[in-house]
Amino acid sequence: MGSAQKLNIPSDRVERLHYIRRIFSAAKGPDLAVEWSGGRASGLRKLNAVDATLYGRNRNFINGAVTHLSPYLRHGCLTLNEVFAFVKKKFGAQGEKLMMELAWRDYWRQVWLYEGNAIFSEMEPPKVDIQYQPLSDAVKQANTGLPCMDGFVKELLDNGYVHNHARMWFASYVVHHLKIDWREAADWFEAHLLDGDFASNHLSWQWVASTFSSKPYYFNKENLERYTGGKYCATCTVQCPFDASYEALSARLFTPSVASSTKQYPLKSLPMKAAHDFQANAIFVHDEMLSAHNELMGKPYPKIFVFDPVLCGHWSLNRLQFVADCVNEMMNVEVWVGDTHEVLMRKGVGQVLTQDTPNLRIREILAPFAPRWQPVQKLVNVRISERRLKRFSRYWEKVNPLLMADI
Ligand SMILES: Cc1cc2nc3c(=O)[nH]c(=O)nc-3n(C[C@H](O)[C@H](O)[C@H](O)COP(=O)(O)OP(=O)(O)OC[C@H]3O[C@@H](n4cnc5c(N)ncnc54)[C@H](O)[C@@H]3O)c2cc1C
C-alpha cells in the first residue's frame, strides 16, 4: 500500500491557501499574494494590462512596465504563441522589444529541447576563472549587509518574483564577487521563483557565469543606482563592492580562465518502475499545461495531475499554491499528491497522453505508461540549427525576419 493521496482542493481561495499549507507542511515561505493568483483568468488580466510601448522604453528599470507574465507562461496558463500574437496585433512595431524578450524564452527552451539534461552542467568552458564555493546562509537569508542584494532575496522569498535586471545583478554578485558555484545558486533560485523554469533559469545563470556566453556579465554601482532609482544605495552604509569603473571591476574580479573543460553535475536517474497491462487511457496533466484551454483537455479521458515530490518537492509554498489555483480553475482535473507511478497504477491507467516537454524527469516518470506526446505549437515554424542555438543573437537573426515579416 503506497502513500499517494487524492486531494480535494477547495474552491474558496482562502481555504485553498490553508489547505495547501497543511498538505505541504514542510514547504517554506509566505502564502501566495493575491496579485499573483494562479490560473488562466489571472494570466489574461495581466496580458490585457500589458503596455508594450512603455515596456520598450523602460523595461530595464526596476519599476518599469514589466508584464509579470512569466509564471503564467511557465505553467501553460497562457501560451507563448498567444501572448506573442496578442502583442503583435495590438502594438505592431511598437511591441518589438517585448516580442524579442518573448523570443528569449523560446530560445532558452529550444536549447533545453536540443541539449536535454546537458543544460544542468556547464555548456562551455568558462571564459574567466569562476569558482565553486558553497552557497552561504548569509545569501539565502538576505543577510549579506548589502541592501540591494538582500532586498532582491527578500523579494524572492516573499513574492517569488524578481525583476529581470535584479536577477542579472544578483547572479553576477553571487558568481563573480562571492565566487559561489553557479549551479547550487541556480537550483536554490529556481526553487523559490513562481516562474521557476530550468531553461530560462539555469541557462541565464550560465550566461552570467560565461559558461554559455562569450564573456561574463557584470555591472557597476552607477548602473544599479540608475535603474533602481537609487532606492537601495540611499540606505547603504557598507563599502560598495560595485562602486568602480568597469575596467577596475574587471581587473579585480576576473582572471583569464585556465579551464579548457566544463564542470559536470551528474543527475541521478530515477529507478525504473514496472510496466503493466492495463488498458485505460488518461491525460497526464503536468506543470507546463495548466489551462482548461489546452487542447488535450477536450479529450474524453480522465485528467490527472500529481504533485509528485520528484518534480515539485523543492517548490516554495507560494508556488504550490499558485499551481493549486491553476488546477482548481481547470475544474475536471483529479489532483493527487505522491508518487505518479503509484497513482497511475491505482487508477488502472495503461497509456497516458500528455503534452511534449523537454523535462526528462517527466519522461522518465511516464516511461512505464507508453506515453503519447502532443507536440507544442512552435513560436516559429523553422528548424534552428545547432550553430544558431549557441547564441541568442544568431537565433534572433534567423527568426526575427520570420516573426516580424508582416508588421
Ligand atoms: C539569473 C536569471 C534567472 C532567471 N530565471 C528565470 C526563471 O526561472 N523563469 C523564467 O520564466 N524566467 C527566468 N529568467 C528570465 C527573466 O528574468 C524572467 O522571465 C522575467 O524577469 C519575468 O518577469 P516578467 O514576466 O515581468 O518579464 P517581462 O520583462 O515583462 O518579459 C515578458 C516575458 O518575456 C520573457 N522574458 C523576458 N526576459 C527574459 C529573459 N531574460 N529570458 C527569458 N525570457 C524572458 C518572459 O517569458 C517574460 O514573462 C531569469 C533571468 C535571469 C537573469
Coordinates of C-alpha atoms and ligand atoms in Angstrom, one line a residue:
M1 CA 0.0 0.0 0.0
G2 CA 1.6 3.3 -1.1
S3 CA 1.0 6.7 0.4
A4 CA -0.3 8.7 -2.5
Q5 CA -3.3 10.8 -1.6
K6 CA -6.2 12.2 -3.6
L7 CA -6.7 15.9 -2.9
N8 CA -9.9 17.9 -2.6
I9 CA -8.7 21.3 -3.5
P10 CA -11.2 23.9 -2.0
S11 CA -12.7 26.3 -4.5
D12 CA -12.6 29.1 -2.0
R13 CA -9.3 31.0 -2.3
V14 CA -8.6 31.4 1.4
E15 CA -9.5 27.8 2.3
R16 CA -7.3 26.7 -0.6
L17 CA -4.3 28.6 0.7
H18 CA -4.8 26.9 4.2
Y19 CA -5.3 23.5 2.7
I20 CA -2.1 23.6 0.6
R21 CA -0.2 24.9 3.6
R22 CA -1.5 21.9 5.6
I23 CA -0.9 19.3 3.0
F24 CA 2.7 20.5 2.2
S25 CA 3.6 21.4 5.8
A26 CA 7.3 21.1 5.0
A27 CA 7.1 23.8 2.2
K28 CA 8.7 27.1 3.1
G29 CA 7.7 30.7 2.7
P30 CA 4.7 33.0 3.0
D31 CA 1.3 32.5 1.3
L32 CA 0.8 33.4 -2.3
A33 CA -0.1 37.1 -2.6
V34 CA -3.5 37.8 -4.2
E35 CA -1.9 39.7 -7.1
W36 CA -0.1 36.5 -8.1
S37 CA -3.1 34.2 -8.1
G38 CA -2.6 31.3 -10.4
G39 CA -4.7 30.3 -13.4
R40 CA -5.6 31.5 -16.9
A41 CA -8.1 34.1 -15.8
S42 CA -5.4 35.9 -13.8
G43 CA -2.9 35.5 -16.6
L44 CA -5.4 37.1 -19.1
R45 CA -5.9 40.0 -16.8
K46 CA -2.2 40.6 -16.8
L47 CA -2.0 40.2 -20.5
N48 CA -4.7 42.8 -21.1
A49 CA -2.9 45.2 -18.9
V50 CA 0.4 45.0 -20.9
D51 CA 1.7 48.3 -22.3
A52 CA 4.3 47.1 -24.8
T53 CA 5.1 50.6 -25.9
L54 CA 6.1 51.8 -22.4
Y55 CA 7.8 48.4 -21.8
G56 CA 10.1 49.1 -24.8
R57 CA 11.2 52.4 -23.2
N58 CA 11.6 51.4 -19.5
R59 CA 11.8 47.6 -19.1
N60 CA 15.3 47.8 -17.5
F61 CA 14.1 50.0 -14.7
I62 CA 13.1 48.1 -11.6
N63 CA 9.7 50.0 -11.6
G64 CA 9.4 49.8 -15.4
A65 CA 6.2 48.5 -17.2
V66 CA 7.2 44.8 -17.0
T67 CA 4.4 42.3 -17.6
H68 CA 4.6 39.8 -14.7
L69 CA 3.5 37.2 -17.3
S70 CA 6.3 34.7 -16.6
P71 CA 4.5 32.4 -14.0
Y72 CA 1.6 32.1 -16.4
L73 CA 3.7 31.3 -19.4
R74 CA 5.8 28.9 -17.3
H75 CA 2.8 26.9 -16.3
G76 CA 1.0 27.0 -19.6
C77 CA -1.9 29.1 -18.4
L78 CA -1.1 31.3 -21.4
T79 CA 0.9 30.0 -24.4
L80 CA 3.9 31.8 -25.7
N81 CA 2.3 31.9 -29.2
E82 CA -0.9 33.6 -28.0
V83 CA 1.0 36.2 -26.0
F84 CA 3.2 36.9 -28.9
A85 CA 0.2 37.2 -31.3
F86 CA -1.6 39.5 -28.8
V87 CA 1.4 41.9 -28.6
K88 CA 2.0 41.9 -32.3
K89 CA -1.7 42.6 -33.2
K90 CA -2.2 45.3 -30.5
F91 CA 1.2 47.1 -30.7
G92 CA 2.7 46.2 -34.0
A93 CA 6.3 47.5 -34.4
Q94 CA 5.9 49.4 -31.0
G95 CA 5.9 45.9 -29.4
E96 CA 9.2 44.8 -30.9
K97 CA 11.2 44.9 -27.6
L98 CA 8.6 42.8 -25.8
M99 CA 8.4 40.3 -28.7
M100 CA 12.2 40.0 -28.6
E101 CA 12.1 39.2 -24.9
L102 CA 9.4 36.6 -25.5
A103 CA 11.7 35.1 -28.1
W104 CA 14.4 34.8 -25.4
R105 CA 12.0 32.5 -23.6
D106 CA 11.6 30.4 -26.8
Y107 CA 15.3 30.4 -27.3
W108 CA 16.2 29.0 -23.9
R109 CA 13.5 26.4 -24.3
Q110 CA 14.8 25.3 -27.7
V111 CA 18.3 24.9 -26.2
W112 CA 16.8 22.7 -23.5
L113 CA 14.9 20.6 -26.1
Y114 CA 18.1 20.2 -28.1
E115 CA 20.6 19.7 -25.2
G116 CA 18.4 17.9 -22.7
N117 CA 20.0 17.4 -19.3
A118 CA 23.3 18.9 -20.5
I119 CA 21.9 22.4 -19.5
F120 CA 22.4 21.4 -15.9
S121 CA 26.2 21.1 -16.5
E122 CA 28.5 23.7 -18.0
M123 CA 27.7 24.2 -21.6
E124 CA 31.1 25.6 -22.4
P125 CA 34.4 26.2 -20.6
P126 CA 34.2 29.5 -18.5
K127 CA 35.8 32.5 -20.2
V128 CA 37.1 33.8 -16.8
D129 CA 38.2 32.0 -13.7
I130 CA 35.0 31.1 -11.8
Q131 CA 35.0 29.2 -8.5
Y132 CA 32.7 26.8 -6.8
Q133 CA 32.2 27.9 -3.2
P134 CA 29.0 26.7 -1.4
L135 CA 26.0 29.0 -1.3
S136 CA 26.1 30.6 2.1
D137 CA 23.3 31.1 4.6
A138 CA 24.1 34.8 4.5
V139 CA 23.0 35.0 0.9
K140 CA 20.0 32.7 1.4
Q141 CA 18.7 34.6 4.4
A142 CA 19.2 38.1 2.9
N143 CA 21.9 38.8 5.4
T144 CA 24.9 40.0 3.3
G145 CA 24.7 43.5 4.6
L146 CA 24.1 44.9 1.1
P147 CA 20.6 46.5 0.9
C148 CA 20.3 45.8 -2.8
M149 CA 21.2 42.1 -2.8
D150 CA 19.4 41.5 0.5
G151 CA 16.4 43.3 -1.0
F152 CA 16.3 41.1 -4.1
V153 CA 16.5 38.0 -1.9
K154 CA 13.6 39.3 0.3
E155 CA 11.5 39.8 -2.9
L156 CA 12.4 36.3 -4.0
L157 CA 11.4 34.8 -0.7
D158 CA 8.3 36.9 -0.1
N159 CA 6.8 37.0 -3.6
G160 CA 8.6 34.5 -5.7
Y161 CA 9.2 37.3 -8.3
V162 CA 12.3 39.3 -9.0
H163 CA 12.7 41.8 -11.9
N164 CA 15.0 40.6 -14.7
H165 CA 17.6 43.2 -14.2
A166 CA 17.8 42.4 -10.5
R167 CA 18.1 38.7 -11.4
M168 CA 21.1 39.6 -13.5
W169 CA 22.8 41.8 -10.8
F170 CA 22.1 39.2 -8.2
A171 CA 23.5 36.3 -10.2
S172 CA 26.6 38.3 -11.1
Y173 CA 27.2 39.2 -7.5
V174 CA 26.9 35.6 -6.4
V175 CA 29.0 34.1 -9.1
H176 CA 31.7 36.7 -9.7
H177 CA 32.0 38.6 -6.4
L178 CA 31.2 35.8 -3.9
K179 CA 32.7 33.1 -6.2
I180 CA 29.8 30.7 -5.5
D181 CA 29.0 27.6 -7.5
W182 CA 26.5 28.9 -10.1
R183 CA 24.7 25.5 -10.2
E184 CA 24.0 25.5 -6.5
A185 CA 22.8 29.1 -6.6
A186 CA 20.7 28.4 -9.7
D187 CA 19.0 25.4 -8.1
W188 CA 18.2 27.5 -5.0
F189 CA 16.9 30.4 -7.0
E190 CA 14.7 28.3 -9.2
A191 CA 13.1 26.6 -6.2
H192 CA 11.9 30.0 -4.9
L193 CA 10.6 31.5 -8.1
L194 CA 6.9 31.4 -9.1
D195 CA 8.1 31.2 -12.7
G196 CA 10.9 28.7 -11.9
D197 CA 11.9 27.2 -15.2
F198 CA 15.0 25.1 -15.8
A199 CA 15.7 26.5 -19.3
S200 CA 15.3 30.3 -18.5
N201 CA 16.9 30.0 -15.1
H202 CA 19.8 27.6 -15.4
L203 CA 20.8 28.9 -18.8
S204 CA 20.6 32.5 -17.6
W205 CA 22.9 31.7 -14.7
Q206 CA 25.3 30.1 -17.2
W207 CA 25.0 33.2 -19.4
V208 CA 26.1 35.4 -16.4
A209 CA 28.8 33.0 -15.4
S210 CA 30.2 32.8 -19.0
T211 CA 29.7 29.1 -19.5
F212 CA 27.1 29.8 -22.1
S213 CA 28.2 33.2 -23.4
S214 CA 31.4 34.8 -24.7
K215 CA 32.0 36.9 -21.6
P216 CA 30.9 37.2 -18.0
Y217 CA 28.1 39.6 -17.1
Y218 CA 29.0 42.3 -14.5
F219 CA 27.8 45.7 -13.6
N220 CA 28.8 48.7 -11.5
K221 CA 27.1 50.9 -8.9
E222 CA 26.2 53.6 -11.4
N223 CA 24.2 51.1 -13.4
L224 CA 22.4 49.6 -10.4
E225 CA 21.7 53.1 -8.9
R226 CA 20.3 54.4 -12.2
Y227 CA 17.9 51.5 -12.8
T228 CA 16.7 51.2 -9.2
G229 CA 16.2 55.0 -8.8
G230 CA 18.9 54.9 -6.0
K231 CA 16.5 53.2 -3.6
Y232 CA 19.0 50.7 -2.2
C233 CA 22.1 53.0 -2.3
A234 CA 20.2 55.6 -0.3
T235 CA 20.3 53.4 2.8
C236 CA 23.5 51.6 2.2
T237 CA 26.2 52.0 4.8
V238 CA 28.8 49.5 3.7
Q239 CA 31.7 49.8 1.4
C240 CA 30.0 49.2 -2.0
P241 CA 31.7 46.4 -3.9
F242 CA 30.3 47.7 -7.2
D243 CA 31.5 51.3 -6.9
A244 CA 34.2 51.3 -9.5
S245 CA 34.7 51.7 -13.3
Y246 CA 34.1 48.6 -15.5
E247 CA 37.8 48.5 -16.1
A248 CA 38.7 48.4 -12.4
L249 CA 35.9 45.9 -11.7
S250 CA 37.1 43.6 -14.5
A251 CA 40.7 43.8 -13.2
R252 CA 39.5 43.0 -9.7
L253 CA 37.1 40.2 -10.4
F254 CA 38.4 38.3 -13.4
T255 CA 41.5 36.4 -14.2
P256 CA 41.5 34.6 -17.5
S257 CA 40.2 31.0 -17.2
V258 CA 42.7 28.2 -17.5
A259 CA 39.8 25.7 -17.6
S260 CA 39.6 24.0 -21.0
S261 CA 36.9 21.7 -19.9
T262 CA 33.4 22.0 -18.4
K263 CA 32.3 21.1 -14.9
Q264 CA 29.8 18.3 -15.0
Y265 CA 27.0 18.0 -12.4
P266 CA 25.7 14.4 -12.9
L267 CA 22.0 13.8 -12.4
K268 CA 20.8 10.7 -10.7
S269 CA 18.4 8.6 -12.9
L270 CA 15.2 7.5 -11.3
P271 CA 14.8 3.8 -10.6
M272 CA 12.8 2.2 -13.5
K273 CA 9.3 1.3 -12.4
A274 CA 7.4 -1.8 -13.5
A275 CA 5.3 -1.9 -16.7
H276 CA 1.7 -3.3 -16.5
D277 CA -1.0 -4.4 -18.8
F278 CA -3.9 -2.1 -18.1
Q279 CA -5.9 -0.7 -21.0
A280 CA -7.4 2.6 -19.8
N281 CA -6.1 5.9 -21.2
A282 CA -5.7 9.1 -19.2
I283 CA -4.4 12.6 -19.8
F284 CA -1.4 13.2 -17.6
V285 CA -1.6 16.9 -16.8
H286 CA 1.9 18.2 -16.0
D287 CA 3.1 21.6 -14.7
E288 CA 3.6 23.2 -18.2
M289 CA 0.0 22.7 -19.3
L290 CA -2.2 24.2 -16.6
S291 CA -5.1 25.6 -18.6
A292 CA -8.6 24.4 -19.5
H293 CA -7.8 25.8 -23.0
N294 CA -5.1 23.2 -23.5
E295 CA -6.2 21.1 -26.5
L296 CA -5.7 17.9 -24.6
M297 CA -8.4 19.0 -22.1
G298 CA -11.1 18.4 -24.7
K299 CA -10.3 14.6 -25.0
P300 CA -12.7 12.2 -23.3
Y301 CA -10.2 10.7 -20.9
P302 CA -9.7 11.3 -17.1
K303 CA -7.3 14.1 -16.5
I304 CA -4.8 13.5 -13.7
F305 CA -2.4 16.0 -12.1
V306 CA 0.1 14.8 -9.4
F307 CA 2.1 16.9 -7.0
D308 CA 5.0 14.4 -7.3
P309 CA 7.9 15.1 -4.9
V310 CA 10.3 14.2 -7.7
L311 CA 9.0 17.2 -9.8
C312 CA 7.9 19.7 -7.2
G313 CA 9.3 18.6 -3.8
H314 CA 11.7 21.6 -3.9
W315 CA 9.0 24.2 -4.6
S316 CA 8.2 27.0 -2.2
L317 CA 4.8 27.2 -0.6
N318 CA 3.5 30.0 -2.8
R319 CA 4.5 28.1 -6.0
L320 CA 2.5 25.1 -4.7
Q321 CA -0.5 27.5 -4.0
F322 CA -0.1 29.1 -7.5
V323 CA -0.3 25.6 -9.1
A324 CA -3.3 24.7 -6.9
D325 CA -5.1 27.8 -8.2
C326 CA -4.4 26.7 -11.7
V327 CA -5.7 23.1 -11.3
N328 CA -8.7 24.3 -9.3
E329 CA -9.7 26.6 -12.2
M330 CA -9.4 23.7 -14.7
M331 CA -12.4 22.1 -12.9
N332 CA -12.3 18.5 -14.2
V333 CA -8.7 17.6 -13.2
E334 CA -8.2 14.9 -10.5
V335 CA -5.4 16.1 -8.2
W336 CA -3.1 13.8 -6.2
V337 CA 0.0 14.2 -4.1
G338 CA 2.6 11.4 -4.1
D339 CA 4.3 9.1 -6.5
T340 CA 3.0 9.3 -10.1
H341 CA 3.6 5.7 -10.8
E342 CA 1.6 4.6 -7.8
V343 CA -1.3 7.0 -8.7
L344 CA -1.5 5.8 -12.3
M345 CA -1.3 2.1 -11.2
R346 CA -4.1 2.7 -8.7
K347 CA -6.2 4.3 -11.4
G348 CA -5.5 1.3 -13.7
V349 CA -4.0 3.6 -16.4
G350 CA -2.4 1.7 -19.3
Q351 CA -1.4 4.6 -21.5
V352 CA -1.0 8.4 -20.9
L353 CA -1.4 11.1 -23.4
T354 CA 0.3 14.4 -22.4
Q355 CA 2.0 17.5 -23.8
D356 CA 5.5 17.2 -25.1
T357 CA 8.2 18.6 -22.8
P358 CA 12.0 18.9 -22.6
N359 CA 11.8 17.9 -19.0
L360 CA 13.4 14.5 -19.0
R361 CA 12.2 13.8 -15.4
I362 CA 8.6 13.8 -16.6
R363 CA 9.7 11.5 -19.5
E364 CA 11.3 9.1 -17.0
I365 CA 8.3 9.0 -14.7
L366 CA 5.9 8.3 -17.6
A367 CA 8.0 5.8 -19.4
P368 CA 6.2 2.7 -18.0
F369 CA 2.9 4.2 -19.3
A370 CA 3.6 4.1 -23.1
P371 CA 3.2 7.9 -23.2
R372 CA 2.0 9.7 -26.3
W373 CA 3.4 13.2 -26.6
Q374 CA 1.2 16.0 -28.0
P375 CA 3.6 18.5 -29.8
V376 CA 3.6 22.1 -28.6
Q377 CA 3.0 24.6 -31.3
K378 CA 6.3 26.3 -32.3
L379 CA 6.8 30.0 -32.0
V380 CA 8.2 30.0 -35.5
N381 CA 8.0 27.1 -37.8
V382 CA 11.6 26.8 -38.8
R383 CA 14.4 24.4 -37.9
I384 CA 17.0 26.2 -35.8
S385 CA 20.5 24.7 -36.5
E386 CA 22.8 23.7 -33.6
R387 CA 25.1 26.6 -34.6
R388 CA 22.3 29.1 -34.2
L389 CA 21.4 27.7 -30.8
K390 CA 24.8 28.6 -29.4
R391 CA 23.9 32.3 -29.1
F392 CA 20.7 34.2 -28.9
S393 CA 22.0 36.8 -31.5
R394 CA 22.3 34.0 -34.1
Y395 CA 18.9 32.6 -33.3
W396 CA 17.3 36.1 -33.4
E397 CA 19.0 36.8 -36.8
K398 CA 17.1 33.8 -38.2
V399 CA 13.7 34.1 -36.5
N400 CA 13.3 37.9 -36.4
P401 CA 12.6 38.3 -40.2
L402 CA 10.0 35.4 -40.0
L403 CA 8.3 36.6 -36.8
M404 CA 8.2 40.3 -37.8
A405 CA 7.6 39.8 -41.5
D406 CA 4.0 41.2 -41.6
I407 CA 4.4 44.1 -39.2
Ligands
LIG1 C1 19.6 34.7 -13.3 C2 18.3 34.6 -14.0 C3 17.3 33.7 -13.7 C4 16.1 33.6 -14.4 N1 15.2 32.6 -14.1 C5 14.0 32.5 -14.8 C6 13.1 31.5 -14.5 O1 13.3 30.6 -13.7 N2 11.9 31.5 -15.2 C7 11.6 32.5 -16.1 O2 10.5 32.4 -16.7 N3 12.5 33.4 -16.4 C8 13.7 33.5 -15.8 N4 14.6 34.5 -16.1 C9 14.3 35.4 -17.2 C10 13.5 36.7 -16.8 O3 14.2 37.3 -15.8 C11 12.1 36.5 -16.4 O4 11.4 35.7 -17.4 C12 11.4 37.8 -16.3 O5 12.0 38.6 -15.4 C13 9.9 37.5 -15.8 O6 9.3 38.7 -15.5 P1 8.2 39.4 -16.4 O7 7.2 38.3 -16.9 O8 7.6 40.6 -15.7 O9 9.1 39.8 -17.6 P2 8.9 40.8 -18.8 O10 10.2 41.7 -18.8 O11 7.6 41.5 -18.7 O12 9.0 40.0 -20.1 C14 7.9 39.3 -20.7 C15 8.2 37.9 -20.9 O13 9.3 37.7 -21.8 C16 10.1 36.6 -21.3 N5 11.4 37.1 -20.9 C17 11.7 38.4 -20.6 N6 13.1 38.4 -20.3 C18 13.5 37.2 -20.5 C19 14.8 36.6 -20.3 N7 15.9 37.3 -20.0 N8 14.9 35.3 -20.6 C20 13.9 34.5 -21.0 N9 12.6 35.0 -21.1 C21 12.5 36.3 -20.9 C22 9.4 36.0 -20.2 O14 8.6 35.0 -20.6 C23 8.5 37.2 -19.6 O15 7.4 36.7 -18.9 C24 15.8 34.6 -15.4 C25 16.8 35.6 -15.7 C26 18.0 35.6 -15.0 C27 19.0 36.7 -15.4

